[in-house]
Amino acid sequence: MAPGVRRYDPERRQRIIDAAIRVVGAKGIAGLSHRSAAAEADVPLGSTTYHFKTLDDLLVAALRQANEGFARAVADSPALADPEADLATALARLLGEFLAVDRARVELEYELYLAALRRPALRAVAAEWCEAMAAALTPRTDPATARALVAVMDGMSLQVLLTDAPYDEPYAREVLGRVLRPAGPSRPGPA
């Protein structure tokens, strides 16, 4: 091919996203740049800036892709589709499988997710993930409870990741069950 002639490469954008995820997995968010993604994807630097004008654009694409795992597992779970299945048990099992299958991948997903604290461009993607998770749960419960379940699962996941504690499925099942139980009679508050 003559110099300067562009070769059609429909997979290049995806290779750059995959490379960005690998860079973040190996070096953290601070290690990601257009240059490091281009080197990892084995593409010219100009390709990364062509497909992703800013580093935040690249991080948004990486976060969207990383977020697909658990949300897809929840949406595709036969136990969640079965109205007779115990939702707390099914969610606790799914969460345990998610944390056990590829811990490095889960850590990467949370690193990208938590990057939204410092990078406002990522906040909408983080919110999309929460909404997608809650939407996957609303066929089995009301929207407020679905959001609470997502928050509890996020909290449990972060505790496991940050403390290196083993995942405790019976505990998770109990806590998720408490979220799912209808509220009892209200007690009067302090006067």
Short mmCIF file of C-alpha atoms in Angstrom, two decimals:
data_model
loop_
_atom_site.label_atom_id
_atom_site.label_comp_id
_atom_site.label_asym_id
_atom_site.label_seq_id
_atom_site.Cartn_x
_atom_site.Cartn_y
_atom_site.Cartn_z
CA MET A 1 0.00 0.00 0.00
CA ALA A 2 1.32 3.44 -0.86
CA PRO A 3 2.35 5.73 2.00
CA GLY A 4 -0.41 8.07 3.08
CA VAL A 5 -3.20 5.81 1.76
CA ARG A 6 -5.65 4.90 4.48
CA ARG A 7 -6.61 1.31 4.86
CA TYR A 8 -10.24 0.68 5.71
CA ASP A 9 -10.28 -0.76 9.22
CA PRO A 10 -13.82 -1.02 10.63
CA GLU A 11 -12.58 -2.65 13.84
CA ARG A 12 -10.04 0.04 14.72
CA ARG A 13 -12.34 2.02 17.03
CA GLN A 14 -13.20 -1.14 18.95
CA ARG A 15 -9.53 -2.16 19.17
CA ILE A 16 -8.74 1.25 20.67
CA ILE A 17 -11.49 0.84 23.30
CA ASP A 18 -10.26 -2.67 24.14
CA ALA A 19 -6.71 -1.32 24.38
CA ALA A 20 -7.82 1.51 26.68
CA ILE A 21 -9.46 -1.02 28.98
CA ARG A 22 -6.26 -3.10 29.05
CA VAL A 23 -4.17 0.00 29.82
CA VAL A 24 -6.46 1.02 32.68
CA GLY A 25 -6.37 -2.56 33.96
CA ALA A 26 -2.58 -2.59 33.96
CA LYS A 27 -1.73 1.01 34.88
CA GLY A 28 -4.89 2.57 36.25
CA ILE A 29 -6.70 5.64 34.94
CA ALA A 30 -3.55 7.74 35.35
CA GLY A 31 -1.75 5.47 32.87
CA LEU A 32 -4.26 6.03 30.09
CA SER A 33 -3.46 8.52 27.36
CA HIS A 34 -4.12 8.67 23.64
CA ARG A 35 -0.50 7.60 23.19
CA SER A 36 -0.70 4.60 25.56
CA ALA A 37 -3.98 3.43 23.99
CA ALA A 38 -2.52 3.77 20.48
CA ALA A 39 0.57 1.78 21.46
CA GLU A 40 -1.51 -0.95 23.10
CA ALA A 41 -3.89 -1.14 20.10
CA ASP A 42 -0.96 -1.01 17.66
CA VAL A 43 -2.51 1.86 15.73
CA PRO A 44 -1.16 5.29 14.82
CA LEU A 45 -1.64 7.96 17.47
CA GLY A 46 -3.82 9.91 15.03
CA SER A 47 -6.33 7.06 15.03
CA THR A 48 -7.04 7.48 18.72
CA THR A 49 -7.58 11.21 18.39
CA TYR A 50 -9.68 10.70 15.25
CA HIS A 51 -12.08 8.34 17.03
CA PHE A 52 -11.86 9.99 20.47
CA LYS A 53 -11.26 13.73 20.42
CA THR A 54 -10.54 13.87 24.15
CA LEU A 55 -9.33 11.40 26.73
CA ASP A 56 -12.72 11.70 28.42
CA ASP A 57 -14.37 10.54 25.16
CA LEU A 58 -12.17 7.44 25.26
CA LEU A 59 -12.93 6.86 28.94
CA VAL A 60 -16.67 7.17 28.28
CA ALA A 61 -16.44 4.49 25.57
CA ALA A 62 -14.36 2.26 27.85
CA LEU A 63 -16.78 2.69 30.77
CA ARG A 64 -19.79 1.93 28.57
CA GLN A 65 -18.17 -1.27 27.39
CA ALA A 66 -16.99 -2.28 30.86
CA ASN A 67 -20.46 -1.70 32.32
CA GLU A 68 -22.08 -4.25 30.04
CA GLY A 69 -21.01 -7.34 32.02
CA PHE A 70 -23.07 -7.41 35.20
CA ALA A 71 -26.04 -5.52 33.75
CA ARG A 72 -26.24 -8.10 30.95
CA ALA A 73 -25.95 -10.98 33.45
CA VAL A 74 -28.84 -9.54 35.46
CA ALA A 75 -30.99 -8.89 32.40
CA ASP A 76 -30.31 -12.38 30.98
CA SER A 77 -30.70 -14.31 34.25
CA PRO A 78 -33.41 -16.98 34.01
CA ALA A 79 -33.89 -16.74 37.78
CA LEU A 80 -34.72 -13.06 37.52
CA ALA A 81 -37.21 -13.75 34.74
CA ASP A 82 -38.98 -16.36 36.87
CA PRO A 83 -41.55 -14.58 39.08
CA GLU A 84 -41.49 -17.57 41.45
CA ALA A 85 -37.71 -17.49 41.98
CA ASP A 86 -36.39 -15.87 45.15
CA LEU A 87 -34.97 -12.56 43.92
CA ALA A 88 -32.59 -12.07 46.87
CA THR A 89 -31.08 -15.53 46.34
CA ALA A 90 -30.73 -15.01 42.59
CA LEU A 91 -29.08 -11.60 42.99
CA ALA A 92 -26.73 -12.81 45.74
CA ARG A 93 -25.66 -15.73 43.53
CA LEU A 94 -25.16 -13.50 40.48
CA LEU A 95 -23.14 -11.00 42.49
CA GLY A 96 -20.95 -13.78 43.87
CA GLU A 97 -20.36 -15.19 40.39
CA PHE A 98 -19.53 -11.73 39.07
CA LEU A 99 -16.97 -11.13 41.83
CA ALA A 100 -15.45 -14.62 41.53
CA VAL A 101 -15.17 -15.08 37.77
CA ASP A 102 -12.71 -12.31 36.99
CA ARG A 103 -11.86 -10.10 39.94
CA ALA A 104 -9.40 -8.04 37.87
CA ARG A 105 -12.22 -7.22 35.45
CA VAL A 106 -14.54 -6.19 38.29
CA GLU A 107 -11.79 -3.98 39.76
CA LEU A 108 -11.31 -2.38 36.35
CA GLU A 109 -15.04 -1.74 35.98
CA TYR A 110 -15.20 -0.08 39.38
CA GLU A 111 -12.08 1.97 38.70
CA LEU A 112 -13.72 3.35 35.56
CA TYR A 113 -17.04 3.77 37.37
CA LEU A 114 -15.45 5.66 40.27
CA ALA A 115 -13.43 7.85 37.91
CA ALA A 116 -16.70 9.75 37.50
CA LEU A 117 -15.99 11.34 40.88
CA ARG A 118 -13.23 13.42 39.27
CA ARG A 119 -14.29 13.37 35.63
CA PRO A 120 -17.76 14.87 35.14
CA ALA A 121 -17.92 13.54 31.55
CA LEU A 122 -18.20 10.02 33.00
CA ARG A 123 -21.08 10.77 35.36
CA ALA A 124 -23.78 10.31 32.75
CA VAL A 125 -22.39 6.86 31.87
CA ALA A 126 -22.26 5.86 35.54
CA ALA A 127 -25.86 7.02 35.91
CA GLU A 128 -26.84 5.06 32.78
CA TRP A 129 -25.41 1.92 34.35
CA CYS A 130 -27.41 2.44 37.56
CA GLU A 131 -30.56 3.08 35.54
CA ALA A 132 -29.99 0.01 33.34
CA MET A 133 -29.50 -2.17 36.40
CA ALA A 134 -32.62 -0.80 38.08
CA ALA A 135 -34.61 -1.23 34.85
CA ALA A 136 -33.51 -4.88 34.66
CA LEU A 137 -34.88 -5.40 38.17
CA THR A 138 -38.18 -3.49 37.87
CA PRO A 139 -40.08 -6.40 36.31
CA ARG A 140 -39.61 -8.11 39.69
CA THR A 141 -40.00 -5.13 42.03
CA ASP A 142 -40.91 -1.44 42.12
CA PRO A 143 -38.48 1.23 40.81
CA ALA A 144 -37.47 2.55 44.26
CA THR A 145 -36.66 -0.93 45.55
CA ALA A 146 -34.77 -1.72 42.33
CA ARG A 147 -32.58 1.36 42.87
CA ALA A 148 -32.01 0.34 46.50
CA LEU A 149 -30.96 -3.15 45.40
CA VAL A 150 -28.45 -1.65 42.96
CA ALA A 151 -27.04 0.59 45.71
CA VAL A 152 -26.69 -2.33 48.12
CA MET A 153 -25.01 -4.53 45.51
CA ASP A 154 -22.62 -1.69 44.65
CA GLY A 155 -21.78 -1.25 48.32
CA MET A 156 -21.18 -4.95 48.86
CA SER A 157 -19.00 -5.16 45.77
CA LEU A 158 -16.90 -2.21 46.87
CA GLN A 159 -16.47 -3.67 50.36
CA VAL A 160 -15.21 -6.95 48.91
CA LEU A 161 -12.88 -5.18 46.49
CA LEU A 162 -11.50 -2.66 48.97
CA THR A 163 -11.06 -4.95 51.98
CA ASP A 164 -10.09 -8.18 50.22
CA ALA A 165 -12.80 -9.81 52.32
CA PRO A 166 -14.30 -12.94 50.81
CA TYR A 167 -17.74 -12.52 49.33
CA ASP A 168 -20.36 -13.79 51.80
CA GLU A 169 -23.31 -14.99 49.74
CA PRO A 170 -25.57 -15.85 52.72
CA TYR A 171 -25.01 -12.35 54.13
CA ALA A 172 -25.72 -10.79 50.73
CA ARG A 173 -28.90 -12.86 50.40
CA GLU A 174 -30.05 -11.73 53.86
CA VAL A 175 -29.37 -8.04 53.22
CA LEU A 176 -30.96 -8.10 49.76
CA GLY A 177 -33.94 -9.91 51.29
CA ARG A 178 -34.33 -7.13 53.83
CA VAL A 179 -34.44 -4.56 51.04
CA LEU A 180 -37.10 -6.61 49.29
CA ARG A 181 -39.33 -7.14 52.34
CA PRO A 182 -42.33 -4.88 52.53
CA ALA A 183 -42.01 -2.26 55.20
CA GLY A 184 -43.75 -3.16 58.41
CA PRO A 185 -46.03 -0.83 60.29
CA SER A 186 -44.39 2.50 60.81
CA ARG A 187 -43.23 3.30 64.27
CA PRO A 188 -43.68 6.75 65.68
CA GLY A 189 -40.48 8.77 65.61
CA PRO A 190 -39.05 10.72 68.51
CA ALA A 191 -41.17 13.63 69.59
#
